[in-house]
Amino acid sequence: MGANLRVGFIGAGKMASALAQGFIKGQAVKCASHVSASCPIADKHLLEHMKQMGCQTFHCNKELMDCSDVVILAVKPQIMPLVLPDIKSLVASKLMVSIAAGVQLAQLQADLNPDSKIVRLMPNTPCIVREGVSVFCSGPQVTPQDNATVKQLFGTVGQIDEVKESMIDAVTGVSGSGPAYMYLIIEAMADGGVKQGLPRDLAYKLAAQTMVGAGRMVLDTHTHPAVLKDEVCSPGGTTITALDMLEKSGLRTSIMQAVEAATKRCTQI
């Protein structure tokens, strides 16, 4: 990845904004002006945050393509058929990265051209604090150097792994949508703390940091979550009593069903 890499976002929604902030903070680009975003004039309010960061903004995708080495397709899946014909003639020398859920490489390749270098990638919003997780798969025209660029670029905002395309929808169900599941759990834990007399700000801090710490334990110790869970549970103690309540309420099954529902939704988009 060159020091002068220029990254463009077609689409300027929350995921594009999160990635842009992460790339700038992680120094994946030389400066904020090496990041650009475009969207229709009707959605110009979406560009305000990009402008505040110092990014270039456009209402013309061609102008964005002209000043970008890597172009990230960050529009909703249903908007993709409207965007691709507009840029079809401009993609020959660009590395294109689609983050649209459910849109397969074959579809992207067909709507652009057979020589297009296309990567399908699923990030998540914690990229904004450089604690994201992304997975990607590459089209047939993508070179090892292109793959290295993707790994280095998205590696500045969190973890990055290459997978088979058949796994991407399930990844969306786990990590793409997953932050929302975690926020719901944090909110519920904090509400429980408030119910028991804790101040609201302290309850949120305790719940959030507990989740961060538990995740870091899994990643850093490489210990199975069930083993780590058992280590917290004393015979007849508070934790095993709480876990018994969670099992009775169906928390485990509910989360598994949520991942399944999100995965299936990808195939319906």
PDB file of N, CA and C in Angstrom, residues 1-2 5-10 23 36 64-74 84 87-88 90-99 105 108-109 112-113 115-121 136-154 160 162:
ATOM      1  N   MET A   1       0.853  -1.192   0.000  1.00  0.00           N
ATOM      2  CA  MET A   1       0.000   0.000   0.000  1.00  0.00           C
ATOM      3  C   MET A   1       0.884   1.235   0.000  1.00  0.00           C
ATOM      4  N   GLY A   2       0.759   2.034  -1.039  1.00  0.00           N
ATOM      5  CA  GLY A   2       1.599   3.211  -1.150  1.00  0.00           C
ATOM      6  C   GLY A   2       1.216   4.301  -0.172  1.00  0.00           C
ATOM      7  N   LEU A   5      -1.768   6.478  -1.267  1.00  0.00           N
ATOM      8  CA  LEU A   5      -3.008   5.802  -1.641  1.00  0.00           C
ATOM      9  C   LEU A   5      -4.200   6.741  -1.463  1.00  0.00           C
ATOM     10  N   ARG A   6      -5.070   6.743  -2.457  1.00  0.00           N
ATOM     11  CA  ARG A   6      -6.294   7.554  -2.398  1.00  0.00           C
ATOM     12  C   ARG A   6      -7.510   6.629  -2.409  1.00  0.00           C
ATOM     13  N   VAL A   7      -8.390   6.858  -1.451  1.00  0.00           N
ATOM     14  CA  VAL A   7      -9.551   5.995  -1.262  1.00  0.00           C
ATOM     15  C   VAL A   7     -10.824   6.801  -1.486  1.00  0.00           C
ATOM     16  N   GLY A   8     -11.710   6.270  -2.313  1.00  0.00           N
ATOM     17  CA  GLY A   8     -12.980   6.940  -2.580  1.00  0.00           C
ATOM     18  C   GLY A   8     -14.165   6.084  -2.171  1.00  0.00           C
ATOM     19  N   PHE A   9     -15.191   6.723  -1.635  1.00  0.00           N
ATOM     20  CA  PHE A   9     -16.425   6.033  -1.244  1.00  0.00           C
ATOM     21  C   PHE A   9     -17.564   6.496  -2.147  1.00  0.00           C
ATOM     22  N   ILE A  10     -18.168   5.582  -2.864  1.00  0.00           N
ATOM     23  CA  ILE A  10     -19.416   5.889  -3.556  1.00  0.00           C
ATOM     24  C   ILE A  10     -20.527   5.537  -2.579  1.00  0.00           C
ATOM     25  N   PHE A  23      -9.665   5.022   8.675  1.00  0.00           N
ATOM     26  CA  PHE A  23      -8.511   5.112   7.774  1.00  0.00           C
ATOM     27  C   PHE A  23      -7.654   6.333   8.101  1.00  0.00           C
ATOM     28  N   SER A  36     -12.150  10.503  -0.272  1.00  0.00           N
ATOM     29  CA  SER A  36     -13.238  11.252  -0.903  1.00  0.00           C
ATOM     30  C   SER A  36     -14.524  10.449  -0.851  1.00  0.00           C
ATOM     31  N   LEU A  64     -15.087  11.352  -8.588  1.00  0.00           N
ATOM     32  CA  LEU A  64     -14.516  10.564  -7.500  1.00  0.00           C
ATOM     33  C   LEU A  64     -13.607   9.470  -8.049  1.00  0.00           C
ATOM     34  N   MET A  65     -14.046   8.795  -9.091  1.00  0.00           N
ATOM     35  CA  MET A  65     -13.239   7.718  -9.684  1.00  0.00           C
ATOM     36  C   MET A  65     -11.904   8.251 -10.183  1.00  0.00           C
ATOM     37  N   ASP A  66     -11.925   9.442 -10.749  1.00  0.00           N
ATOM     38  CA  ASP A  66     -10.708  10.028 -11.326  1.00  0.00           C
ATOM     39  C   ASP A  66      -9.626  10.277 -10.286  1.00  0.00           C
ATOM     40  N   CYS A  67     -10.009  10.482  -9.035  1.00  0.00           N
ATOM     41  CA  CYS A  67      -9.009  10.814  -8.003  1.00  0.00           C
ATOM     42  C   CYS A  67      -8.852   9.721  -6.962  1.00  0.00           C
ATOM     43  N   SER A  68      -9.252   8.475  -7.289  1.00  0.00           N
ATOM     44  CA  SER A  68      -9.191   7.374  -6.325  1.00  0.00           C
ATOM     45  C   SER A  68      -8.436   6.175  -6.899  1.00  0.00           C
ATOM     46  N   ASP A  69      -7.637   5.535  -6.043  1.00  0.00           N
ATOM     47  CA  ASP A  69      -6.965   4.284  -6.416  1.00  0.00           C
ATOM     48  C   ASP A  69      -7.818   3.080  -6.024  1.00  0.00           C
ATOM     49  N   VAL A  70      -8.423   3.171  -4.834  1.00  0.00           N
ATOM     50  CA  VAL A  70      -9.340   2.146  -4.345  1.00  0.00           C
ATOM     51  C   VAL A  70     -10.710   2.789  -4.194  1.00  0.00           C
ATOM     52  N   VAL A  71     -11.720   2.170  -4.805  1.00  0.00           N
ATOM     53  CA  VAL A  71     -13.076   2.707  -4.751  1.00  0.00           C
ATOM     54  C   VAL A  71     -13.954   1.742  -3.965  1.00  0.00           C
ATOM     55  N   ILE A  72     -14.550   2.236  -2.888  1.00  0.00           N
ATOM     56  CA  ILE A  72     -15.402   1.416  -2.033  1.00  0.00           C
ATOM     57  C   ILE A  72     -16.861   1.703  -2.352  1.00  0.00           C
ATOM     58  N   LEU A  73     -17.551   0.677  -2.817  1.00  0.00           N
ATOM     59  CA  LEU A  73     -18.972   0.789  -3.134  1.00  0.00           C
ATOM     60  C   LEU A  73     -19.753   0.640  -1.844  1.00  0.00           C
ATOM     61  N   ALA A  74     -20.204   1.765  -1.305  1.00  0.00           N
ATOM     62  CA  ALA A  74     -20.818   1.788   0.027  1.00  0.00           C
ATOM     63  C   ALA A  74     -22.279   2.214  -0.044  1.00  0.00           C
ATOM     64  N   LEU A  84     -23.731   1.066 -10.738  1.00  0.00           N
ATOM     65  CA  LEU A  84     -22.739   0.360 -11.544  1.00  0.00           C
ATOM     66  C   LEU A  84     -22.704   0.788 -13.012  1.00  0.00           C
ATOM     67  N   ILE A  87     -20.550   3.898 -13.644  1.00  0.00           N
ATOM     68  CA  ILE A  87     -19.094   3.853 -13.510  1.00  0.00           C
ATOM     69  C   ILE A  87     -18.455   2.739 -14.337  1.00  0.00           C
ATOM     70  N   LYS A  88     -19.263   2.021 -15.089  1.00  0.00           N
ATOM     71  CA  LYS A  88     -18.792   0.831 -15.806  1.00  0.00           C
ATOM     72  C   LYS A  88     -17.564   1.099 -16.663  1.00  0.00           C
ATOM     73  N   LEU A  90     -15.244   3.214 -16.237  1.00  0.00           N
ATOM     74  CA  LEU A  90     -14.153   3.875 -15.515  1.00  0.00           C
ATOM     75  C   LEU A  90     -13.371   2.950 -14.591  1.00  0.00           C
ATOM     76  N   VAL A  91     -13.751   1.668 -14.526  1.00  0.00           N
ATOM     77  CA  VAL A  91     -13.214   0.803 -13.478  1.00  0.00           C
ATOM     78  C   VAL A  91     -11.964   0.016 -13.877  1.00  0.00           C
ATOM     79  N   ALA A  92     -11.540   0.105 -15.126  1.00  0.00           N
ATOM     80  CA  ALA A  92     -10.482  -0.776 -15.636  1.00  0.00           C
ATOM     81  C   ALA A  92      -9.245  -0.818 -14.752  1.00  0.00           C
ATOM     82  N   SER A  93      -8.767   0.314 -14.297  1.00  0.00           N
ATOM     83  CA  SER A  93      -7.512   0.356 -13.533  1.00  0.00           C
ATOM     84  C   SER A  93      -7.731   0.501 -12.038  1.00  0.00           C
ATOM     85  N   LYS A  94      -8.980   0.413 -11.596  1.00  0.00           N
ATOM     86  CA  LYS A  94      -9.292   0.639 -10.183  1.00  0.00           C
ATOM     87  C   LYS A  94      -9.488  -0.674  -9.440  1.00  0.00           C
ATOM     88  N   LEU A  95      -9.179  -0.663  -8.153  1.00  0.00           N
ATOM     89  CA  LEU A  95      -9.527  -1.774  -7.284  1.00  0.00           C
ATOM     90  C   LEU A  95     -10.864  -1.423  -6.646  1.00  0.00           C
ATOM     91  N   MET A  96     -11.889  -2.198  -6.960  1.00  0.00           N
ATOM     92  CA  MET A  96     -13.239  -1.935  -6.495  1.00  0.00           C
ATOM     93  C   MET A  96     -13.547  -2.844  -5.304  1.00  0.00           C
ATOM     94  N   VAL A  97     -14.060  -2.248  -4.233  1.00  0.00           N
ATOM     95  CA  VAL A  97     -14.397  -2.998  -3.024  1.00  0.00           C
ATOM     96  C   VAL A  97     -15.866  -2.751  -2.692  1.00  0.00           C
ATOM     97  N   SER A  98     -16.677  -3.796  -2.776  1.00  0.00           N
ATOM     98  CA  SER A  98     -18.094  -3.667  -2.454  1.00  0.00           C
ATOM     99  C   SER A  98     -18.346  -4.097  -1.016  1.00  0.00           C
ATOM    100  N   ILE A  99     -19.048  -3.257  -0.254  1.00  0.00           N
ATOM    101  CA  ILE A  99     -19.423  -3.621   1.114  1.00  0.00           C
ATOM    102  C   ILE A  99     -20.943  -3.773   1.233  1.00  0.00           C
ATOM    103  N   LEU A 105     -20.171 -11.486  -5.974  1.00  0.00           N
ATOM    104  CA  LEU A 105     -19.111 -11.100  -6.907  1.00  0.00           C
ATOM    105  C   LEU A 105     -19.542 -11.279  -8.358  1.00  0.00           C
ATOM    106  N   LEU A 108     -21.673  -8.414  -9.441  1.00  0.00           N
ATOM    107  CA  LEU A 108     -20.871  -7.201  -9.596  1.00  0.00           C
ATOM    108  C   LEU A 108     -20.038  -7.266 -10.878  1.00  0.00           C
ATOM    109  N   GLN A 109     -19.432  -8.431 -11.126  1.00  0.00           N
ATOM    110  CA  GLN A 109     -18.603  -8.618 -12.310  1.00  0.00           C
ATOM    111  C   GLN A 109     -19.427  -8.451 -13.579  1.00  0.00           C
ATOM    112  N   LEU A 112     -20.370  -4.756 -14.170  1.00  0.00           N
ATOM    113  CA  LEU A 112     -19.252  -3.875 -14.530  1.00  0.00           C
ATOM    114  C   LEU A 112     -18.644  -4.408 -15.825  1.00  0.00           C
ATOM    115  N   ASN A 113     -17.536  -5.131 -15.741  1.00  0.00           N
ATOM    116  CA  ASN A 113     -17.026  -5.809 -16.935  1.00  0.00           C
ATOM    117  C   ASN A 113     -16.119  -6.946 -16.496  1.00  0.00           C
ATOM    118  N   ASP A 115     -13.135  -7.703 -16.862  1.00  0.00           N
ATOM    119  CA  ASP A 115     -11.769  -7.387 -16.442  1.00  0.00           C
ATOM    120  C   ASP A 115     -11.701  -6.595 -15.141  1.00  0.00           C
ATOM    121  N   SER A 116     -12.831  -6.309 -14.551  1.00  0.00           N
ATOM    122  CA  SER A 116     -12.858  -5.510 -13.327  1.00  0.00           C
ATOM    123  C   SER A 116     -12.198  -6.250 -12.170  1.00  0.00           C
ATOM    124  N   LYS A 117     -11.441  -5.513 -11.384  1.00  0.00           N
ATOM    125  CA  LYS A 117     -10.822  -6.065 -10.172  1.00  0.00           C
ATOM    126  C   LYS A 117     -11.763  -5.759  -9.003  1.00  0.00           C
ATOM    127  N   ILE A 118     -12.498  -6.788  -8.571  1.00  0.00           N
ATOM    128  CA  ILE A 118     -13.556  -6.576  -7.589  1.00  0.00           C
ATOM    129  C   ILE A 118     -13.326  -7.432  -6.350  1.00  0.00           C
ATOM    130  N   VAL A 119     -13.464  -6.805  -5.197  1.00  0.00           N
ATOM    131  CA  VAL A 119     -13.389  -7.478  -3.900  1.00  0.00           C
ATOM    132  C   VAL A 119     -14.723  -7.275  -3.196  1.00  0.00           C
ATOM    133  N   ARG A 120     -15.244  -8.334  -2.620  1.00  0.00           N
ATOM    134  CA  ARG A 120     -16.451  -8.228  -1.790  1.00  0.00           C
ATOM    135  C   ARG A 120     -16.011  -8.302  -0.345  1.00  0.00           C
ATOM    136  N   LEU A 121     -16.410  -7.325   0.455  1.00  0.00           N
ATOM    137  CA  LEU A 121     -15.913  -7.223   1.827  1.00  0.00           C
ATOM    138  C   LEU A 121     -17.041  -6.856   2.780  1.00  0.00           C
ATOM    139  N   PHE A 136     -13.130 -10.664   3.602  1.00  0.00           N
ATOM    140  CA  PHE A 136     -13.279 -10.365   2.186  1.00  0.00           C
ATOM    141  C   PHE A 136     -13.025 -11.601   1.335  1.00  0.00           C
ATOM    142  N   CYS A 137     -13.527 -11.544   0.097  1.00  0.00           N
ATOM    143  CA  CYS A 137     -13.207 -12.537  -0.920  1.00  0.00           C
ATOM    144  C   CYS A 137     -12.977 -11.761  -2.212  1.00  0.00           C
ATOM    145  N   SER A 138     -12.182 -12.331  -3.092  1.00  0.00           N
ATOM    146  CA  SER A 138     -11.727 -11.603  -4.270  1.00  0.00           C
ATOM    147  C   SER A 138     -12.217 -12.231  -5.568  1.00  0.00           C
ATOM    148  N   GLY A 139     -12.484 -11.374  -6.556  1.00  0.00           N
ATOM    149  CA  GLY A 139     -12.845 -11.827  -7.879  1.00  0.00           C
ATOM    150  C   GLY A 139     -11.640 -12.348  -8.644  1.00  0.00           C
ATOM    151  N   PRO A 140     -11.864 -12.957  -9.803  1.00  0.00           N
ATOM    152  CA  PRO A 140     -10.779 -13.615 -10.549  1.00  0.00           C
ATOM    153  C   PRO A 140      -9.693 -12.685 -11.066  1.00  0.00           C
ATOM    154  N   GLN A 141      -9.981 -11.408 -11.229  1.00  0.00           N
ATOM    155  CA  GLN A 141      -8.998 -10.478 -11.776  1.00  0.00           C
ATOM    156  C   GLN A 141      -8.148  -9.798 -10.703  1.00  0.00           C
ATOM    157  N   VAL A 142      -8.464 -10.064  -9.449  1.00  0.00           N
ATOM    158  CA  VAL A 142      -7.731  -9.430  -8.341  1.00  0.00           C
ATOM    159  C   VAL A 142      -6.383 -10.113  -8.165  1.00  0.00           C
ATOM    160  N   THR A 143      -5.329  -9.328  -8.095  1.00  0.00           N
ATOM    161  CA  THR A 143      -3.966  -9.862  -7.984  1.00  0.00           C
ATOM    162  C   THR A 143      -3.557 -10.021  -6.517  1.00  0.00           C
ATOM    163  N   PRO A 144      -2.495 -10.799  -6.263  1.00  0.00           N
ATOM    164  CA  PRO A 144      -1.981 -10.883  -4.887  1.00  0.00           C
ATOM    165  C   PRO A 144      -1.619  -9.512  -4.317  1.00  0.00           C
ATOM    166  N   GLN A 145      -1.118  -8.622  -5.157  1.00  0.00           N
ATOM    167  CA  GLN A 145      -0.797  -7.266  -4.691  1.00  0.00           C
ATOM    168  C   GLN A 145      -2.063  -6.520  -4.278  1.00  0.00           C
ATOM    169  N   ASP A 146      -3.152  -6.713  -5.041  1.00  0.00           N
ATOM    170  CA  ASP A 146      -4.433  -6.088  -4.686  1.00  0.00           C
ATOM    171  C   ASP A 146      -4.926  -6.619  -3.335  1.00  0.00           C
ATOM    172  N   ASN A 147      -4.814  -7.935  -3.149  1.00  0.00           N
ATOM    173  CA  ASN A 147      -5.223  -8.530  -1.871  1.00  0.00           C
ATOM    174  C   ASN A 147      -4.410  -7.954  -0.714  1.00  0.00           C
ATOM    175  N   ALA A 148      -3.120  -7.752  -0.967  1.00  0.00           N
ATOM    176  CA  ALA A 148      -2.257  -7.169   0.065  1.00  0.00           C
ATOM    177  C   ALA A 148      -2.700  -5.752   0.397  1.00  0.00           C
ATOM    178  N   THR A 149      -3.110  -5.003  -0.614  1.00  0.00           N
ATOM    179  CA  THR A 149      -3.606  -3.637  -0.390  1.00  0.00           C
ATOM    180  C   THR A 149      -4.849  -3.646   0.484  1.00  0.00           C
ATOM    181  N   VAL A 150      -5.775  -4.565   0.186  1.00  0.00           N
ATOM    182  CA  VAL A 150      -7.005  -4.679   0.980  1.00  0.00           C
ATOM    183  C   VAL A 150      -6.666  -5.019   2.428  1.00  0.00           C
ATOM    184  N   LYS A 151      -5.766  -5.989   2.627  1.00  0.00           N
ATOM    185  CA  LYS A 151      -5.405  -6.400   3.988  1.00  0.00           C
ATOM    186  C   LYS A 151      -4.743  -5.262   4.759  1.00  0.00           C
ATOM    187  N   GLN A 152      -3.872  -4.539   4.098  1.00  0.00           N
ATOM    188  CA  GLN A 152      -3.182  -3.449   4.785  1.00  0.00           C
ATOM    189  C   GLN A 152      -4.125  -2.289   5.074  1.00  0.00           C
ATOM    190  N   LEU A 153      -4.988  -1.969   4.122  1.00  0.00           N
ATOM    191  CA  LEU A 153      -5.918  -0.852   4.296  1.00  0.00           C
ATOM    192  C   LEU A 153      -6.886  -1.130   5.434  1.00  0.00           C
ATOM    193  N   PHE A 154      -7.574  -2.264   5.376  1.00  0.00           N
ATOM    194  CA  PHE A 154      -8.576  -2.566   6.395  1.00  0.00           C
ATOM    195  C   PHE A 154      -7.937  -3.076   7.684  1.00  0.00           C
ATOM    196  N   ILE A 160      -8.675  -8.310   9.824  1.00  0.00           N
ATOM    197  CA  ILE A 160      -9.096  -8.559   8.450  1.00  0.00           C
ATOM    198  C   ILE A 160      -8.731  -9.995   8.087  1.00  0.00           C
ATOM    199  N   GLU A 162      -9.391 -13.232   4.983  1.00  0.00           N
ATOM    200  CA  GLU A 162      -9.899 -13.643   3.678  1.00  0.00           C
ATOM    201  C   GLU A 162     -10.667 -14.950   3.846  1.00  0.00           C
TER     202      GLU A 162
END
